[in-house]
mmCIF file of C-alpha atoms and ligand atoms in Angstrom:
data_model
loop_
_atom_site.group_PDB
_atom_site.id
_atom_site.type_symbol
_atom_site.label_atom_id
_atom_site.label_comp_id
_atom_site.label_asym_id
_atom_site.label_seq_id
_atom_site.Cartn_x
_atom_site.Cartn_y
_atom_site.Cartn_z
ATOM 1 C CA MET A 235 0.134 0.372 0.395
ATOM 2 C CA PRO A 236 1.607 3.388 -0.776
ATOM 3 C CA LEU A 237 1.882 6.282 2.346
ATOM 4 C CA VAL A 238 -2.009 7.525 2.783
ATOM 5 C CA PRO A 239 -2.026 10.713 3.738
ATOM 6 C CA ALA A 240 -2.596 11.555 7.568
ATOM 7 C CA THR A 241 -5.890 12.935 7.333
ATOM 8 C CA ARG A 242 -7.315 9.015 6.265
ATOM 9 C CA LEU A 243 -5.942 8.038 9.548
ATOM 10 C CA LEU A 244 -7.515 10.417 11.653
ATOM 11 C CA LYS A 245 -10.948 10.802 9.463
ATOM 12 C CA ALA A 246 -11.056 6.768 10.749
ATOM 13 C CA ALA A 247 -9.466 7.637 14.229
ATOM 14 C CA SER A 248 -12.114 10.248 14.876
ATOM 15 C CA ALA A 249 -15.074 7.777 13.735
ATOM 16 C CA GLY A 250 -13.773 5.067 15.981
ATOM 17 C CA GLY A 251 -12.745 7.343 19.079
ATOM 18 C CA TYR A 252 -8.813 6.772 19.719
ATOM 19 C CA ALA A 253 -5.782 8.031 18.266
ATOM 20 C CA VAL A 254 -3.095 7.285 15.862
ATOM 21 C CA GLY A 255 0.179 6.896 17.263
ATOM 22 C CA ALA A 256 3.030 9.176 15.460
ATOM 23 C CA PHE A 257 6.298 8.070 16.314
ATOM 24 C CA ASN A 258 9.576 9.671 15.354
ATOM 25 C CA CYS A 259 12.259 7.843 13.425
ATOM 26 C CA ASN A 260 15.801 9.109 12.271
ATOM 27 C CA ASN A 261 17.237 5.269 11.282
ATOM 28 C CA MET A 262 16.442 2.327 9.755
ATOM 29 C CA GLU A 263 15.823 0.245 12.658
ATOM 30 C CA LEU A 264 13.758 2.733 14.693
ATOM 31 C CA VAL A 265 11.516 2.715 11.259
ATOM 32 C CA GLN A 266 11.535 -1.029 11.065
ATOM 33 C CA ALA A 267 10.912 -1.042 14.346
ATOM 34 C CA ILE A 268 7.610 1.071 14.552
ATOM 35 C CA ILE A 269 6.418 -0.344 11.257
ATOM 36 C CA THR A 270 6.791 -4.477 12.927
ATOM 37 C CA ALA A 271 5.163 -2.827 16.140
ATOM 38 C CA ALA A 272 1.927 -1.768 13.805
ATOM 39 C CA GLU A 273 2.053 -4.663 12.197
ATOM 40 C CA LEU A 274 1.800 -7.088 15.379
ATOM 41 C CA GLU A 275 -0.560 -4.411 16.388
ATOM 42 C CA ASN A 276 -2.733 -4.167 13.519
ATOM 43 C CA ALA A 277 -2.603 -0.848 13.546
ATOM 44 C CA PRO A 278 -2.358 2.417 11.334
ATOM 45 C CA VAL A 279 0.761 4.238 12.106
ATOM 46 C CA ILE A 280 2.494 7.353 11.617
ATOM 47 C CA LEU A 281 6.387 8.054 10.812
ATOM 48 C CA GLN A 282 7.452 11.055 11.387
ATOM 49 C CA ALA A 283 10.698 13.053 10.556
ATOM 50 C CA SER A 284 12.111 15.881 13.060
ATOM 51 C CA GLN A 285 14.032 18.792 11.997
ATOM 52 C CA GLY A 286 16.974 16.907 13.555
ATOM 53 C CA ALA A 287 15.855 13.719 12.217
ATOM 54 C CA ILE A 288 16.294 15.680 8.687
ATOM 55 C CA LYS A 289 19.855 17.008 9.637
ATOM 56 C CA TYR A 290 21.296 13.742 10.944
ATOM 57 C CA ALA A 291 19.807 11.326 8.045
ATOM 58 C CA GLY A 292 18.805 13.313 5.206
ATOM 59 C CA LEU A 293 15.521 13.929 4.023
ATOM 60 C CA SER A 294 15.956 11.631 0.681
ATOM 61 C CA TYR A 295 17.110 8.241 3.494
ATOM 62 C CA ILE A 296 14.246 9.173 5.396
ATOM 63 C CA ALA A 297 11.470 9.393 2.591
ATOM 64 C CA ALA A 298 13.331 5.771 0.527
ATOM 65 C CA LEU A 299 13.297 4.022 4.395
ATOM 66 C CA ALA A 300 8.947 5.172 4.559
ATOM 67 C CA LYS A 301 8.744 4.188 0.987
ATOM 68 C CA ALA A 302 10.607 0.755 1.362
ATOM 69 C CA ALA A 303 8.902 -0.157 4.658
ATOM 70 C CA VAL A 304 5.226 0.579 2.928
ATOM 71 C CA ALA A 305 6.237 -1.842 0.072
ATOM 72 C CA GLY A 306 6.650 -4.460 2.354
ATOM 73 C CA THR A 307 3.486 -3.933 4.625
ATOM 74 C CA SER A 308 -0.603 -3.958 3.758
ATOM 75 C CA ILE A 309 -1.467 -1.751 7.161
ATOM 76 C CA PRO A 310 -1.990 1.803 6.639
ATOM 77 C CA VAL A 311 0.963 4.450 7.108
ATOM 78 C CA ALA A 312 1.806 8.117 6.705
ATOM 79 C CA LEU A 313 5.037 9.757 6.600
ATOM 80 C CA HIS A 314 5.125 13.312 8.220
ATOM 81 C CA LEU A 315 7.261 16.160 9.000
ATOM 82 C CA ASP A 316 7.288 17.360 12.385
ATOM 83 C CA HIS A 317 7.687 20.806 13.436
ATOM 84 C CA GLY A 318 8.315 21.841 9.666
ATOM 85 C CA THR A 319 10.140 24.977 9.968
ATOM 86 C CA SER A 320 9.501 27.087 6.777
ATOM 87 C CA PHE A 321 6.962 27.100 3.341
ATOM 88 C CA GLU A 322 10.124 25.834 1.651
ATOM 89 C CA GLN A 323 11.250 23.087 3.796
ATOM 90 C CA ALA A 324 7.246 21.650 3.748
ATOM 91 C CA LEU A 325 7.248 21.678 -0.367
ATOM 92 C CA ARG A 326 10.788 19.521 -0.441
ATOM 93 C CA CYS A 327 8.971 17.021 1.939
ATOM 94 C CA MET A 328 5.833 16.882 -0.310
ATOM 95 C CA THR A 329 8.314 16.777 -3.747
ATOM 96 C CA ALA A 330 9.811 13.616 -1.469
ATOM 97 C CA GLY A 331 6.734 12.004 -0.870
ATOM 98 C CA PHE A 332 6.004 12.989 2.474
ATOM 99 C CA SER A 333 1.617 12.510 2.600
ATOM 100 C CA SER A 334 1.779 14.696 5.403
ATOM 101 C CA VAL A 335 3.437 17.675 6.855
ATOM 102 C CA MET A 336 3.309 20.211 10.078
ATOM 103 C CA ILE A 337 3.650 23.438 9.339
ATOM 104 C CA ASP A 338 5.043 25.004 13.312
ATOM 105 C CA GLY A 339 4.332 28.613 13.025
ATOM 106 C CA SER A 340 3.480 28.604 16.440
ATOM 107 C CA ARG A 341 6.514 31.066 17.024
ATOM 108 C CA LEU A 342 4.881 33.881 15.397
ATOM 109 C CA PRO A 343 2.377 36.196 15.969
ATOM 110 C CA PHE A 344 -1.154 34.836 15.213
ATOM 111 C CA ALA A 345 -1.669 36.441 12.046
ATOM 112 C CA GLU A 346 1.837 35.356 10.504
ATOM 113 C CA ASN A 347 1.161 32.010 11.710
ATOM 114 C CA VAL A 348 -2.122 31.948 9.830
ATOM 115 C CA ALA A 349 -0.653 33.450 6.733
ATOM 116 C CA LEU A 350 2.578 30.627 6.846
ATOM 117 C CA THR A 351 0.326 28.040 7.236
ATOM 118 C CA LYS A 352 -2.439 29.141 4.684
ATOM 119 C CA HIS A 353 0.425 29.297 2.263
ATOM 120 C CA VAL A 354 1.133 25.393 2.882
ATOM 121 C CA VAL A 355 -1.968 24.520 2.828
ATOM 122 C CA GLY A 356 -3.033 25.892 -0.529
ATOM 123 C CA VAL A 357 -0.269 23.852 -2.536
ATOM 124 C CA ALA A 358 -0.762 20.250 0.073
ATOM 125 C CA HIS A 359 -4.079 20.136 -0.591
ATOM 126 C CA VAL A 360 -3.694 20.468 -4.621
ATOM 127 C CA LEU A 361 -1.087 17.350 -3.982
ATOM 128 C CA GLY A 362 -3.190 15.418 -1.651
ATOM 129 C CA VAL A 363 -0.977 16.132 1.346
ATOM 130 C CA SER A 364 -2.521 16.657 4.807
ATOM 131 C CA VAL A 365 -1.619 19.995 7.175
ATOM 132 C CA GLU A 366 -0.930 19.804 10.881
ATOM 133 C CA ALA A 367 0.009 23.572 12.136
ATOM 134 C CA GLU A 368 0.189 24.324 15.407
ATOM 135 C CA LEU A 369 -1.167 26.819 18.220
ATOM 136 C CA GLY A 370 0.016 28.148 21.314
ATOM 137 C CA LYS A 371 3.391 26.995 22.320
ATOM 138 C CA ILE A 372 3.933 23.175 23.384
ATOM 139 C CA GLY A 373 7.670 23.755 24.176
ATOM 140 C CA GLY A 374 10.618 21.440 26.393
ATOM 141 C CA THR A 375 11.135 20.393 29.420
ATOM 142 C CA GLU A 376 14.415 22.307 29.273
ATOM 143 C CA ASP A 377 12.902 25.473 28.765
ATOM 144 C CA ASP A 378 12.513 25.797 32.525
ATOM 145 C CA ILE A 379 9.403 28.080 32.701
ATOM 146 C CA SER A 380 7.001 27.373 35.698
ATOM 147 C CA VAL A 381 3.485 26.024 35.389
ATOM 148 C CA SER A 382 1.891 29.488 35.256
ATOM 149 C CA GLU A 383 4.039 31.014 32.903
ATOM 150 C CA ALA A 384 3.403 27.948 30.632
ATOM 151 C CA GLU A 385 -0.278 28.505 30.565
ATOM 152 C CA ALA A 386 0.164 31.750 29.433
ATOM 153 C CA PHE A 387 1.272 29.787 25.738
ATOM 154 C CA PHE A 388 -1.517 27.422 26.136
ATOM 155 C CA THR A 389 -4.002 27.015 22.581
ATOM 156 C CA ASP A 390 -7.131 30.111 23.438
ATOM 157 C CA PRO A 391 -10.359 28.102 22.274
ATOM 158 C CA ASP A 392 -11.387 31.089 20.565
ATOM 159 C CA GLU A 393 -8.433 32.172 18.644
ATOM 160 C CA ALA A 394 -8.128 27.861 17.724
ATOM 161 C CA ALA A 395 -11.288 28.316 16.335
ATOM 162 C CA ARG A 396 -10.779 31.606 14.386
ATOM 163 C CA PHE A 397 -7.285 29.859 13.077
ATOM 164 C CA VAL A 398 -8.869 26.521 11.704
ATOM 165 C CA ALA A 399 -11.206 28.321 9.529
ATOM 166 C CA GLU A 400 -8.852 31.064 8.866
ATOM 167 C CA THR A 401 -6.206 28.163 7.443
ATOM 168 C CA GLY A 402 -8.084 24.992 6.532
ATOM 169 C CA ILE A 403 -5.789 22.952 8.086
ATOM 170 C CA ASP A 404 -6.467 19.464 8.651
ATOM 171 C CA SER A 405 -5.457 18.468 12.048
ATOM 172 C CA LEU A 406 -4.173 21.143 15.265
ATOM 173 C CA ALA A 407 -1.336 20.426 17.972
ATOM 174 C CA VAL A 408 -2.667 22.247 20.753
ATOM 175 C CA ALA A 409 -0.655 23.525 23.813
ATOM 176 C CA ILE A 410 -2.231 22.239 27.058
ATOM 177 C CA GLY A 411 0.396 21.602 29.094
ATOM 178 C CA THR A 412 2.200 18.658 27.831
ATOM 179 C CA ALA A 413 6.327 19.490 27.010
ATOM 180 C CA HIS A 414 8.895 17.890 24.444
ATOM 181 C CA GLY A 415 11.609 15.436 26.045
ATOM 182 C CA ARG A 416 11.875 14.158 29.831
ATOM 183 C CA TYR A 417 9.478 16.219 32.802
ATOM 184 C CA LYS A 418 10.734 16.524 35.963
ATOM 185 C CA GLY A 419 7.542 15.953 37.694
ATOM 186 C CA GLU A 420 4.024 14.693 36.732
ATOM 187 C CA PRO A 421 2.702 16.678 33.911
ATOM 188 C CA ARG A 422 -0.657 17.921 34.771
ATOM 189 C CA LEU A 423 -3.212 18.432 31.240
ATOM 190 C CA ASP A 424 -5.362 20.699 30.953
ATOM 191 C CA PHE A 425 -8.551 18.773 30.001
ATOM 192 C CA ASP A 426 -11.381 21.557 30.694
ATOM 193 C CA ARG A 427 -9.301 23.667 27.725
ATOM 194 C CA LEU A 428 -9.155 20.464 25.700
ATOM 195 C CA ASP A 429 -13.144 20.059 26.117
ATOM 196 C CA GLN A 430 -13.225 23.631 24.768
ATOM 197 C CA ILE A 431 -11.147 23.488 22.067
ATOM 198 C CA ALA A 432 -12.953 19.650 21.165
ATOM 199 C CA ALA A 433 -16.256 21.826 21.295
ATOM 200 C CA ARG A 434 -15.380 24.192 18.924
ATOM 201 C CA LEU A 435 -13.407 22.238 16.347
ATOM 202 C CA GLU A 436 -14.284 19.493 14.154
ATOM 203 C CA ILE A 437 -10.655 18.828 12.771
ATOM 204 C CA PRO A 438 -8.594 15.916 14.772
ATOM 205 C CA LEU A 439 -6.483 17.494 17.656
ATOM 206 C CA VAL A 440 -2.716 16.660 18.030
ATOM 207 C CA LEU A 441 -0.937 15.635 21.065
ATOM 208 C CA HIS A 442 2.552 16.488 21.260
ATOM 209 C CA GLY A 443 5.560 15.940 24.079
ATOM 210 C CA SER A 444 3.491 12.893 25.028
ATOM 211 C CA SER A 445 6.503 10.579 25.851
ATOM 212 C CA GLY A 446 6.648 10.462 30.305
ATOM 213 C CA VAL A 447 2.483 11.450 30.346
ATOM 214 C CA PRO A 448 0.881 8.494 32.437
ATOM 215 C CA PRO A 449 -0.956 6.548 30.438
ATOM 216 C CA GLU A 450 -4.215 7.104 32.311
ATOM 217 C CA ALA A 451 -3.879 11.144 31.173
ATOM 218 C CA ILE A 452 -3.396 9.796 27.288
ATOM 219 C CA ARG A 453 -6.579 7.451 27.545
ATOM 220 C CA GLU A 454 -8.625 10.812 28.915
ATOM 221 C CA ALA A 455 -7.170 13.039 26.190
ATOM 222 C CA VAL A 456 -8.539 10.876 23.527
ATOM 223 C CA ARG A 457 -11.561 10.331 24.999
ATOM 224 C CA ARG A 458 -11.628 14.131 24.966
ATOM 225 C CA GLY A 459 -10.593 14.610 21.244
ATOM 226 C CA ILE A 460 -6.801 13.477 20.612
ATOM 227 C CA ARG A 461 -6.981 12.001 17.435
ATOM 228 C CA LYS A 462 -3.091 11.810 16.716
ATOM 229 C CA VAL A 463 -0.589 11.521 19.606
ATOM 230 C CA ASN A 464 3.475 12.224 19.178
ATOM 231 C CA ILE A 465 6.090 9.980 20.906
ATOM 232 C CA ASP A 466 10.191 10.396 20.165
ATOM 233 C CA THR A 467 11.754 10.472 24.009
ATOM 234 C CA ASP A 468 10.299 7.293 25.438
ATOM 235 C CA ILE A 469 11.533 5.423 22.206
ATOM 236 C CA ARG A 470 15.072 7.029 22.314
ATOM 237 C CA GLU A 471 15.514 5.931 25.690
ATOM 238 C CA SER A 472 14.723 2.483 25.643
ATOM 239 C CA PHE A 473 16.387 2.368 22.332
ATOM 240 C CA THR A 474 19.848 3.323 23.911
ATOM 241 C CA ASN A 475 19.123 1.822 27.018
ATOM 242 C CA ALA A 476 19.021 -1.532 24.977
ATOM 243 C CA MET A 477 22.616 -0.556 23.219
ATOM 244 C CA ARG A 478 23.940 0.569 26.869
ATOM 245 C CA ARG A 479 23.198 -2.776 28.416
ATOM 246 C CA VAL A 480 24.342 -4.891 25.548
ATOM 247 C CA LEU A 481 27.794 -2.471 25.771
ATOM 248 C CA GLU A 482 27.969 -2.978 29.233
ATOM 249 C CA ALA A 483 27.717 -6.422 29.223
ATOM 250 C CA GLU A 484 29.748 -7.370 25.858
ATOM 251 C CA SER A 485 32.786 -3.674 25.779
ATOM 252 C CA GLY A 486 34.228 -5.746 23.246
ATOM 253 C CA GLU A 487 31.621 -6.369 21.139
ATOM 254 C CA ILE A 488 32.629 -4.514 17.643
ATOM 255 C CA ASP A 489 29.560 -5.996 15.491
ATOM 256 C CA PRO A 490 26.861 -2.631 15.468
ATOM 257 C CA ARG A 491 24.042 -5.424 14.504
ATOM 258 C CA LYS A 492 24.489 -7.362 17.875
ATOM 259 C CA VAL A 493 24.103 -3.662 19.291
ATOM 260 C CA LEU A 494 21.167 -2.017 17.193
ATOM 261 C CA GLY A 495 19.337 -5.288 16.964
ATOM 262 C CA PRO A 496 17.788 -5.782 20.326
ATOM 263 C CA ALA A 497 17.681 -1.743 20.466
ATOM 264 C CA ARG A 498 15.214 -2.473 18.074
ATOM 265 C CA GLU A 499 13.475 -5.098 19.651
ATOM 266 C CA GLU A 500 13.226 -3.234 22.368
ATOM 267 C CA ALA A 501 11.705 0.041 20.784
ATOM 268 C CA THR A 502 9.083 -2.030 19.390
ATOM 269 C CA VAL A 503 8.035 -3.597 22.608
ATOM 270 C CA ILE A 504 7.337 0.355 23.308
ATOM 271 C CA ILE A 505 5.744 1.668 20.712
ATOM 272 C CA ARG A 506 3.100 -1.545 20.829
ATOM 273 C CA GLU A 507 2.482 -0.588 24.233
ATOM 274 C CA LYS A 508 1.817 2.671 23.360
ATOM 275 C CA ILE A 509 -0.367 1.741 20.348
ATOM 276 C CA ARG A 510 -2.374 -0.124 22.799
ATOM 277 C CA ILE A 511 -2.617 3.087 24.824
ATOM 278 C CA PHE A 512 -4.002 4.843 22.158
ATOM 279 C CA GLY A 513 -6.885 2.549 21.097
ATOM 280 C CA SER A 514 -5.349 1.741 17.565
ATOM 281 C CA ALA A 515 -4.843 -1.722 17.917
ATOM 282 C CA ASN A 516 -6.530 -3.956 15.467
ATOM 283 C CA LYS A 517 -7.705 -0.649 14.151
ATOM 284 C CA ALA A 518 -5.741 -1.075 10.687
ATOM 285 C CA ASP A 519 -8.744 -2.644 8.691
ATOM 286 C CA THR A 520 -11.306 0.444 9.398
ATOM 287 C CA VAL A 521 -8.836 3.133 7.864
HETATM 288 O O1 LIG B 740 9.749 17.437 17.909
HETATM 289 C C1 LIG B 740 10.194 16.833 18.492
HETATM 290 C C2 LIG B 740 11.140 16.188 18.587
HETATM 291 O O2 LIG B 740 11.773 15.461 19.449
HETATM 292 C C3 LIG B 740 12.764 17.099 18.379
HETATM 293 O O3 LIG B 740 13.452 16.053 17.894
HETATM 294 O O4 LIG B 740 16.116 16.095 18.102
HETATM 295 O O5 LIG B 740 15.222 15.058 16.015
HETATM 296 O O6 LIG B 740 15.095 17.732 16.196
HETATM 297 P P1 LIG B 740 15.577 16.196 17.215
HETATM 298 P P1 LIG B 741 8.121 13.835 22.960
HETATM 299 O O1 LIG B 741 9.697 13.407 22.577
HETATM 300 O O2 LIG B 741 8.454 14.184 24.058
HETATM 301 O O3 LIG B 741 7.586 12.553 23.288
HETATM 302 O O4 LIG B 741 7.554 14.451 21.877
HETATM 303 C C1 LIG B 741 7.714 14.574 20.739
HETATM 304 C C2 LIG B 741 7.114 15.013 20.091
HETATM 305 O O5 LIG B 741 6.031 15.991 20.324
HETATM 306 C C3 LIG B 741 7.227 15.210 18.058
HETATM 307 O O6 LIG B 741 6.541 16.429 18.119
HETATM 308 ZN ZN1 LIG B 742 6.228 17.784 18.928
#
């Protein structure tokens, strides 16, 4: 099956009341772990490439890995640009075969975020590519701001409704208390705000910074309208912990496959757990 637009996966998720896992990848082993986990769970899945991934692996390698992956599987898979920085980068991804792009104008004033996002939507929709955008600021745990400071950056429900109407995007990343990277304490999600956003919008909502969020909070967010859940840090951690374990046990190991193979297996286990939490297991055939 060729790569499918994320919109198709997220529409099915909205109809079925579950969320699709969007897992970050930057090498062959991670792509294989994500696809194997999705196959074992019979789940639709989104492969996504961050700015760091594009810098590390290169756009053409990521696109080629995703295309090789879908050529050998029957589960529905989308390839998505994560936190796209410019119109040009989004266009490069579309040209390389990505079926979905995020344009992240959240650092910009509202009107400029609208203008940039609209520009991307205009081209993407002609090409059948889905567009995710962000309103509010999700940020990273390393940003070191207090919870009350962070709230100032949370997504405003009325602004979100205007943003979607003015841009025509397919999905919206919302700032409701999650952050990228490892949490210092336990993250507290603003579910009331999520309800208010979900009540005003008809498009699927996206939760970023979902590593380290307790499973019950993720399930609650999905019940309240989250349809795409982004996971990176938890996968990185399981992958590198497995590598470390092998090298600690066999400090003289020189075969990369002996180190990366167990890492791939460990990442597969974690991704399968996430898929079950999101409710997308056994949903591949409903897309
Ligand atoms: O957007 C969130 C990603 O976890 C950042 O990943 O370090 O590969 O750019 P990166
Ligand atoms: P985590 O690394 O916190 O899981 O966030 C991933 C993410 O939001 C990618 O866009
Ligand atoms: Zn993110």
